[in-house]
């Protein structure tokens, strides 16, 4: 059972993590079993006790000397590393504390010359860095110092040297901590007085006073700890209390030495035991002070003290018997130490609160600083980044708040627990685990995996440690332990346990969790700190992105300006056989000469030709002609000419030609009702301001599709791209679409609700947002018409609404909203059968009732659907269009169009070069241009093969297919082409699906069949995926588009944009955009291009073979020319530059109708 947290199976190992046993085994034989010591040994013990007493006295005296040296040097504390479990201690009875000023250590005893500083690195591994005092030999107890046969004097010297070194080390540690605390105290300019009661000379009273002193001092320290400024003073009181403990024990030891000879041996042992305990107390006090400042785990210090106590007891047992007084004194010392330890822990817990408050104040200041910075900057980007940063930070914290409130999960008990129960950030924690009743009960080894903050760290698993057994566990339980370091920024610790392989105990997929101490404060720190961090990151990323975008936008603008100028130049050249001007771009205030060739127009054969017109879309007060045009002498061309002076305030020249003047003309050439228009440069207004562009039109498109938020086919692409192109020409453009429940809301910027309206028996909500920079409005009726999980297809659902009914409602609701919102667009542009009802409804229900300014333009995207509604729209619209010139001719005799063919125009669709740009396509593994096309497409092909799970074969053509699998798209051609391409050694990738489940099944079976023989060369992706389509366009060498009929087609245009050669059937828009490599040189030249693909005619499935074979042959036999063909495809302009200008002229024509 894997853990709930991800990627726990193989977490990184934690280097050099030591896990000492939970209980150090110390053998202490009972006093009754001790053999009687030899007289010589007794004498040695007595001497040793006296020496150690002197050392202890020196230790107390050294405190004063150490304080004098504090300005010269700070001594570093060495904390024991062994981890033991301390037994329950006896609480001392409270009485007045005794504080004794220590004498200088040097005043009492001089250090032996052989003494050396304790070297932690040299300590044996068994004691984990704690150096033990050697014990005399005894039955059942191994000697730790001298071998058998060693003289007692040698033993005595070793014992004394060892005792001296350890006492000095404990003293050094204590003084180092005292010095540190004193420095902190001085820094805050505060001090705490230490009361020194009269000395107690009675040994019995001293022994009792020792424990009471400790308790009283600890209580005082705890009370003072509530005041953050006096925390260090309290800690110093603890240090003073430990000194008092040492003095009290020294007095007790002196008293014992004066007893009768019969008890001298026991007294000696008592002195040794007390000395060891005092040394342990001193070491413990130093470590406790380290906890206060450095948050060292108190359990480890207590454990280290226990090791020293037990080892001292072992040495004392060698003296045979110990008096009851000595045992009682020792117990009191231990109890006093426990009180000191408890006080230190409480002091640490209470001192941490001011530290957090300080950090919280600091984080709040940083948080407030950023908030003020954002407000003062008034930068919309900064404000959005700050809001997003706070949102993400709150989201991060909110996931842990409930976990922190819940506490340990599961609760500490027979399965697991922590020591301490609430670890501190940056400290150490012992994890105890009993696998007896878990899935790991039979595992040989158990590994603990630790993460933190709901596994939110970057590596998810912070530690991975094999646990070790715990000695002395309760019968029937098999506790294991591991010591881990708590991360500094942890609020919640997360654990799972495993056998080191695939078997896990993850608490039934809930994992094990435990909050750290002060977790709620940590969460506050985390939230504010993370918000500031995220804000800095987001703003930094945005600056980088903005810079990149500026560079790319500058490149795009430069390319766009160049392409637009080339498009305008091409339009002029394509018109030169009928009309041209000198200069080509007239200038306001200058003379212009117009040349006209009647032989290529309906005026062919006319005896006379007149020009008549005006300026500024026929709105200027000054008119042109009628003027009879003349032949230029010795020109030799069929053109006639006339000359005019351009008005200073002109921006456009407008004219038509006729076979007579206003009185006699019978035939007019008005360019198929569009008239002839020539742009004028440099026009100025009455006050001298430049007239750069003509007044903008206000266009509203009503559509049921819009890319990329609600796209099924090319309709959605055209609506978005045409709207962007018209807006770039300076006109105001808005789009109205239904608010489907399947909209891609991630592509809508700043979606907000506006006032709605009551209509159609329901309330209609209205929303506004930006889609690809276009103002878009969404209508959302409460009758749930667009909450059906799809755009099309309700005809087949068990609901009382058909698609025609839903879209008919929407068409009229859009007009109603225009009326009720007070809008007066110049043009209402409706798209395909879905919004065809707008045309009739406008003229019958709205034009005479408030929405009076508009004219209707209707575009047919596919005549294969909704012919009856299309015919109605053809009648009521002022201008109608379709999406290519060839398709307009192919359908001009259709009953839905024939009666209104005079207002029917073909305009070839374009693609948006910003949305389809291999130099800036986030869905590609690499950007590329014409310059590095070969390398870029190679990398994209590799990615496509990896995505399709086929082998990459760069030496053969990659044939791509991106389509809807319908009869219109030539299903039989597609099947034949796939077989032929594979037979020729090509690779094939298909992306698309069929709305007909029968066709979907056919292609699924075909894919299975082909995999038997071409498993490494073919892949069918039987769905549509926008990012994957970009990869197919970029990674293929050629793209198949063998449609039975195609109004325009966009896939061949997109393919060329990515350097992929189209192989098409010559029909509709495919004939207008793809020029055969071998046969269409003249047609390509007319468009200012060179051939860009391969095409075929006919309806037989084998007709495609000729075009496909020629493409494959060129790839293999003349690969250099193939690469030039690909680069030529990339260089051609199939954007909306020219189509947008054509639509603008048609909009103006509609305004005149």
PDB file of N, CA and C in Angstrom, residues 17 50 123 178 230 264 549 793 842 923 1047 1082:
ATOM      1  N   UNK A  17      23.247   9.927   9.335  1.00  0.00           N
ATOM      2  CA  UNK A  17      22.278  10.067  10.420  1.00  0.00           C
ATOM      3  C   UNK A  17      22.554   8.975  11.430  1.00  0.00           C
ATOM      4  N   UNK A  50      39.015  12.452  48.486  1.00  0.00           N
ATOM      5  CA  UNK A  50      39.544  13.740  48.905  1.00  0.00           C
ATOM      6  C   UNK A  50      40.009  14.559  47.704  1.00  0.00           C
ATOM      7  N   UNK A 123      36.260   9.877  21.168  1.00  0.00           N
ATOM      8  CA  UNK A 123      35.471   9.064  22.090  1.00  0.00           C
ATOM      9  C   UNK A 123      35.035   7.773  21.416  1.00  0.00           C
ATOM     10  N   UNK A 178      27.295  30.450  30.959  1.00  0.00           N
ATOM     11  CA  UNK A 178      27.070  31.618  31.806  1.00  0.00           C
ATOM     12  C   UNK A 178      27.577  32.884  31.129  1.00  0.00           C
ATOM     13  N   UNK A 230      13.932  39.557  30.411  1.00  0.00           N
ATOM     14  CA  UNK A 230      14.693  39.014  31.540  1.00  0.00           C
ATOM     15  C   UNK A 230      14.985  37.544  31.368  1.00  0.00           C
ATOM     16  N   UNK A 264      33.995   4.872  57.152  1.00  0.00           N
ATOM     17  CA  UNK A 264      34.811   5.687  56.259  1.00  0.00           C
ATOM     18  C   UNK A 264      34.734   5.191  54.809  1.00  0.00           C
ATOM     19  N   UNK A 549       8.508  39.404 -24.224  1.00  0.00           N
ATOM     20  CA  UNK A 549       7.341  39.746 -25.042  1.00  0.00           C
ATOM     21  C   UNK A 549       7.582  41.009 -25.857  1.00  0.00           C
ATOM     22  N   UNK A 793     -25.393  18.934 -30.759  1.00  0.00           N
ATOM     23  CA  UNK A 793     -25.765  17.548 -30.498  1.00  0.00           C
ATOM     24  C   UNK A 793     -27.006  17.346 -29.679  1.00  0.00           C
ATOM     25  N   UNK A 842     -33.815  41.050 -37.192  1.00  0.00           N
ATOM     26  CA  UNK A 842     -33.396  42.443 -37.068  1.00  0.00           C
ATOM     27  C   UNK A 842     -34.345  43.367 -37.825  1.00  0.00           C
ATOM     28  N   UNK A 923       3.616  25.195 -27.377  1.00  0.00           N
ATOM     29  CA  UNK A 923       3.345  23.768 -27.437  1.00  0.00           C
ATOM     30  C   UNK A 923       4.468  22.984 -28.119  1.00  0.00           C
ATOM     31  N   UNK A1047     -14.990  24.483 -48.127  1.00  0.00           N
ATOM     32  CA  UNK A1047     -15.261  25.910 -48.301  1.00  0.00           C
ATOM     33  C   UNK A1047     -13.976  26.743 -48.293  1.00  0.00           C
ATOM     34  N   UNK A1082       1.830  29.723 -62.845  1.00  0.00           N
ATOM     35  CA  UNK A1082       1.178  30.981 -63.192  1.00  0.00           C
ATOM     36  C   UNK A1082       0.189  31.420 -62.119  1.00  0.00           C
TER      37      UNK A1082
END
